[in-house]
C-alpha positions as a LaTeX table, in Angstrom:
\begin{tabular}{lrrr}
\hline
Residue & $x$ (\AA) & $y$ (\AA) & $z$ (\AA) \\
\hline
Ser1 & $-6.97$ & 19.56 & $-4.21$ \\
Phe2 & $-3.57$ & 18.92 & $-2.66$ \\
Thr3 & $-5.11$ & 17.79 & 0.65 \\
Asp4 & $-7.35$ & 15.10 & $-0.85$ \\
Ser5 & $-4.92$ & 12.34 & $-0.01$ \\
Ser6 & $-3.31$ & 13.94 & 3.05 \\
Tyr7 & $-5.86$ & 12.63 & 5.50 \\
Arg8 & $-5.81$ & 9.10 & 4.05 \\
Asn9 & $-2.35$ & 8.44 & 5.51 \\
Arg10 & $-3.03$ & 9.92 & 8.93 \\
Pro11 & $-3.36$ & 7.33 & 11.73 \\
Glu12 & $-6.39$ & 9.00 & 13.34 \\
Tyr13 & $-8.29$ & 8.79 & 10.03 \\
Leu14 & $-7.21$ & 5.19 & 9.43 \\
Tyr15 & $-8.43$ & 4.31 & 12.93 \\
Leu16 & $-11.86$ & 5.84 & 12.28 \\
Glu17 & $-12.06$ & 4.13 & 8.90 \\
Gln18 & $-11.35$ & 0.71 & 10.43 \\
Leu19 & $-13.81$ & 1.41 & 13.24 \\
Met20 & $-16.49$ & 2.19 & 10.65 \\
Leu21 & $-15.74$ & $-1.02$ & 8.77 \\
Ser22 & $-16.06$ & $-3.02$ & 11.99 \\
Val23 & $-19.44$ & $-1.43$ & 12.78 \\
Glu24 & $-20.61$ & $-2.23$ & 9.23 \\
Ala25 & $-19.48$ & $-5.84$ & 9.63 \\
Glu26 & $-21.23$ & $-6.06$ & 12.98 \\
Lys27 & $-24.40$ & $-4.62$ & 11.42 \\
Lys28 & $-24.32$ & $-7.38$ & 8.80 \\
Thr29 & $-24.62$ & $-9.96$ & 11.57 \\
Thr30 & $-28.03$ & $-8.53$ & 12.47 \\
Thr31 & $-29.25$ & $-8.34$ & 8.87 \\
Lys32 & $-27.77$ & $-11.12$ & 6.76 \\
Gly33 & $-26.89$ & $-13.26$ & 9.74 \\
Leu34 & $-30.54$ & $-13.80$ & 10.61 \\
Phe35 & $-31.14$ & $-15.92$ & 7.56 \\
Leu36 & $-28.19$ & $-18.23$ & 8.14 \\
Pro37 & $-28.94$ & $-21.19$ & 10.36 \\
Glu38 & $-26.57$ & $-22.43$ & 12.99 \\
Leu39 & $-25.45$ & $-26.03$ & 12.62 \\
Arg40 & $-24.92$ & $-27.89$ & 15.87 \\
Val41 & $-23.39$ & $-31.35$ & 15.94 \\
Gly42 & $-23.00$ & $-33.47$ & 19.03 \\
Thr43 & $-21.54$ & $-36.91$ & 19.71 \\
His44 & $-21.50$ & $-39.32$ & 22.59 \\
Gly45 & $-19.65$ & $-42.60$ & 22.89 \\
Ser46 & $-19.12$ & $-45.25$ & 25.51 \\
Tyr47 & $-16.96$ & $-48.43$ & 25.47 \\
Phe48 & $-18.98$ & $-50.17$ & 28.13 \\
Gly49 & $-22.42$ & $-49.49$ & 26.78 \\
Gly50 & $-25.38$ & $-47.54$ & 27.95 \\
Val51 & $-27.36$ & $-47.60$ & 31.16 \\
Phe52 & $-29.62$ & $-50.60$ & 30.31 \\
Ser53 & $-27.11$ & $-52.68$ & 28.37 \\
Pro54 & $-23.78$ & $-52.14$ & 30.15 \\
Leu55 & $-21.71$ & $-54.56$ & 28.05 \\
Asn56 & $-22.37$ & $-53.24$ & 24.54 \\
Pro57 & $-20.36$ & $-50.25$ & 23.29 \\
Thr58 & $-22.59$ & $-47.42$ & 22.12 \\
Gly59 & $-22.19$ & $-44.22$ & 20.12 \\
Ile60 & $-24.57$ & $-41.39$ & 19.30 \\
Ile61 & $-24.31$ & $-38.61$ & 16.74 \\
Asn62 & $-26.94$ & $-35.88$ & 16.57 \\
Ala63 & $-27.17$ & $-32.78$ & 14.36 \\
Ala64 & $-29.51$ & $-29.81$ & 14.32 \\
Leu65 & $-30.08$ & $-26.66$ & 12.25 \\
Ile66 & $-31.22$ & $-23.76$ & 14.43 \\
Trp67 & $-32.48$ & $-20.34$ & 13.37 \\
Asp68 & $-32.33$ & $-17.67$ & 16.06 \\
Ile69 & $-34.83$ & $-15.02$ & 14.95 \\
Pro70 & $-35.44$ & $-12.15$ & 17.39 \\
Leu71 & $-38.98$ & $-10.83$ & 16.90 \\
Gly72 & $-38.06$ & $-7.38$ & 18.22 \\
Arg73 & $-35.63$ & $-6.99$ & 15.37 \\
Phe74 & $-38.42$ & $-7.36$ & 12.82 \\
Ile75 & $-40.95$ & $-5.22$ & 14.67 \\
Lys76 & $-38.94$ & $-2.24$ & 16.01 \\
Lys77 & $-35.59$ & $-2.58$ & 14.21 \\
Gly78 & $-33.89$ & $-1.16$ & 17.31 \\
Ser79 & $-30.49$ & $-2.73$ & 16.77 \\
Leu80 & $-30.42$ & $-1.57$ & 13.14 \\
Lys81 & $-31.18$ & 1.98 & 14.25 \\
Gln82 & $-28.32$ & 1.79 & 16.75 \\
Tyr83 & $-25.90$ & 0.62 & 14.07 \\
Asp84 & $-27.11$ & 3.30 & 11.67 \\
Ala85 & $-26.60$ & 5.93 & 14.37 \\
Gln86 & $-23.08$ & 4.61 & 15.08 \\
Leu87 & $-22.26$ & 4.69 & 11.36 \\
Ala88 & $-23.58$ & 8.26 & 11.05 \\
Leu89 & $-21.49$ & 9.29 & 14.06 \\
Gln90 & $-18.39$ & 7.65 & 12.58 \\
Gly91 & $-19.02$ & 9.49 & 9.30 \\
Ile92 & $-19.20$ & 12.81 & 11.14 \\
Gln93 & $-16.00$ & 12.06 & 13.05 \\
Met94 & $-14.25$ & 11.15 & 9.79 \\
Glu95 & $-15.36$ & 14.45 & 8.21 \\
Gln96 & $-14.12$ & 16.36 & 11.28 \\
Thr97 & $-10.78$ & 14.58 & 11.01 \\
Lys98 & $-10.56$ & 15.48 & 7.31 \\
Glu99 & $-11.23$ & 19.13 & 8.10 \\
Gln100 & $-8.68$ & 19.11 & 10.92 \\
Val101 & $-6.03$ & 17.59 & 8.65 \\
Asn102 & $-6.84$ & 20.07 & 5.88 \\
Ala103 & $-6.53$ & 22.95 & 8.36 \\
Glu104 & $-3.14$ & 21.62 & 9.54 \\
Val105 & $-1.90$ & 21.27 & 5.96 \\
Leu106 & $-3.04$ & 24.77 & 5.02 \\
Ala107 & $-1.52$ & 26.27 & 8.17 \\
Ser108 & 1.80 & 24.53 & 7.57 \\
Arg109 & 1.85 & 25.70 & 3.93 \\
Ser110 & 1.15 & 29.26 & 5.04 \\
Lys111 & 3.87 & 29.05 & 7.66 \\
Ile112 & 6.33 & 27.77 & 5.04 \\
Ser113 & 5.67 & 30.72 & 2.73 \\
Thr114 & 5.99 & 33.22 & 5.60 \\
Ile115 & 9.24 & 31.72 & 6.86 \\
Lys116 & 10.58 & 31.49 & 3.31 \\
Leu117 & 10.14 & 35.25 & 2.96 \\
Gln118 & 11.76 & 35.74 & 6.38 \\
Thr119 & 14.70 & 33.59 & 5.27 \\
Gln120 & 15.16 & 35.60 & 2.09 \\
Leu121 & 15.14 & 38.86 & 4.06 \\
Ala122 & 17.61 & 37.46 & 6.60 \\
Lys123 & 19.90 & 36.38 & 3.77 \\
Glu124 & 19.79 & 39.85 & 2.22 \\
Gly125 & 20.49 & 41.42 & 5.61 \\
Ser126 & 23.42 & 39.06 & 6.09 \\
Glu127 & 24.83 & 40.00 & 2.69 \\
Phe128 & 24.49 & 43.73 & 3.49 \\
Ala129 & 26.21 & 43.23 & 6.85 \\
Glu130 & 29.01 & 41.32 & 5.12 \\
Glu131 & 29.45 & 44.17 & 2.63 \\
Ala132 & 29.52 & 46.70 & 5.50 \\
Leu133 & 32.19 & 44.63 & 7.25 \\
Arg134 & 34.24 & 44.48 & 4.06 \\
Gln135 & 34.00 & 48.26 & 3.65 \\
Ser136 & 35.05 & 48.78 & 7.28 \\
Val137 & 38.09 & 46.55 & 6.77 \\
Ala138 & 38.96 & 48.49 & 3.59 \\
Arg139 & 38.63 & 51.78 & 5.50 \\
Gln140 & 40.89 & 50.37 & 8.21 \\
Glu141 & 43.61 & 49.81 & 5.62 \\
Leu142 & 43.19 & 53.47 & 4.62 \\
Arg143 & 43.19 & 54.44 & 8.31 \\
Thr144 & 39.91 & 56.30 & 8.06 \\
Val145 & 37.93 & 54.09 & 10.42 \\
Leu146 & 36.76 & 54.96 & 13.93 \\
Pro147 & 38.17 & 52.79 & 16.76 \\
Phe148 & 35.15 & 50.51 & 17.37 \\
Glu149 & 33.61 & 50.62 & 13.91 \\
Ile150 & 35.09 & 47.27 & 12.85 \\
Val151 & 33.98 & 45.62 & 16.09 \\
Gln152 & 30.46 & 46.95 & 15.55 \\
Ala153 & 30.46 & 45.81 & 11.93 \\
Gln154 & 31.62 & 42.34 & 12.99 \\
Glu155 & 28.95 & 42.20 & 15.68 \\
Ile156 & 26.20 & 43.20 & 13.22 \\
Tyr157 & 27.51 & 40.68 & 10.69 \\
Ile158 & 27.52 & 37.85 & 13.26 \\
Lys159 & 23.99 & 38.74 & 14.45 \\
Ser160 & 22.70 & 38.85 & 10.90 \\
Lys161 & 24.29 & 35.45 & 10.15 \\
Leu162 & 22.67 & 34.00 & 13.30 \\
Asp163 & 19.30 & 35.44 & 12.24 \\
Tyr164 & 19.73 & 33.81 & 8.84 \\
Leu165 & 20.63 & 30.44 & 10.41 \\
Lys166 & 17.65 & 30.65 & 12.77 \\
Ser167 & 15.31 & 31.40 & 9.88 \\
Val168 & 16.74 & 28.46 & 7.90 \\
Ala169 & 16.14 & 26.21 & 10.93 \\
Ser170 & 12.57 & 27.54 & 11.23 \\
Tyr171 & 12.04 & 26.90 & 7.54 \\
Asn172 & 13.25 & 23.31 & 7.92 \\
Lys173 & 10.92 & 22.80 & 10.91 \\
Ala174 & 8.01 & 24.18 & 8.90 \\
Gln175 & 8.85 & 21.86 & 6.01 \\
Tyr176 & 8.90 & 18.91 & 8.40 \\
Ala177 & 5.58 & 19.99 & 9.95 \\
Tyr178 & 4.09 & 20.02 & 6.46 \\
Tyr179 & 5.60 & 16.59 & 5.76 \\
Val180 & 3.92 & 15.20 & 8.89 \\
Ala181 & 0.63 & 17.05 & 8.25 \\
Thr182 & 0.35 & 15.44 & 4.82 \\
Gly183 & 0.31 & 12.02 & 6.45 \\
Asn184 & 3.88 & 10.85 & 6.10 \\
Asn185 & 5.59 & 8.84 & 8.82 \\
Leu186 & 7.56 & 10.62 & 11.49 \\
\hline
\end{tabular}
């Protein structure tokens, strides 16, 4: 549908996506990381020698491979369950965000169609008021107009033009709300 990609550009969804990736990477340290040994290298050097032979320079290099295997991880798998629960929670939050974004997009589309109809009606009203003003001016030239009829026609025309301009502004705001709801930058 049209909202499939809307949520992908939203910052709150991108945040949750990166958070999920970080939890997955952290989970890998407890699964794949167990089988990788840690290499430790140490050195020691002295220009004046050791304790028993103080005049001979000495140097030592030692290296070790160390596996850190927690037995609780193999027996209960507690940390894996925690990571799985965090991943499930992140998945639920991502789905909620998708639904929220979809609701915002649908609401903004609905608002656009409603305001578009309102704008069309305001434009028609403005055109009718303009025609009424024109007829009043024509009647004034024929001297068949009442004293305040032109003033009233002008007032109605101005109000209808203002209503049209307000509806155009509302339509533009609704278009911008839709633009933002679909994940575009502000």
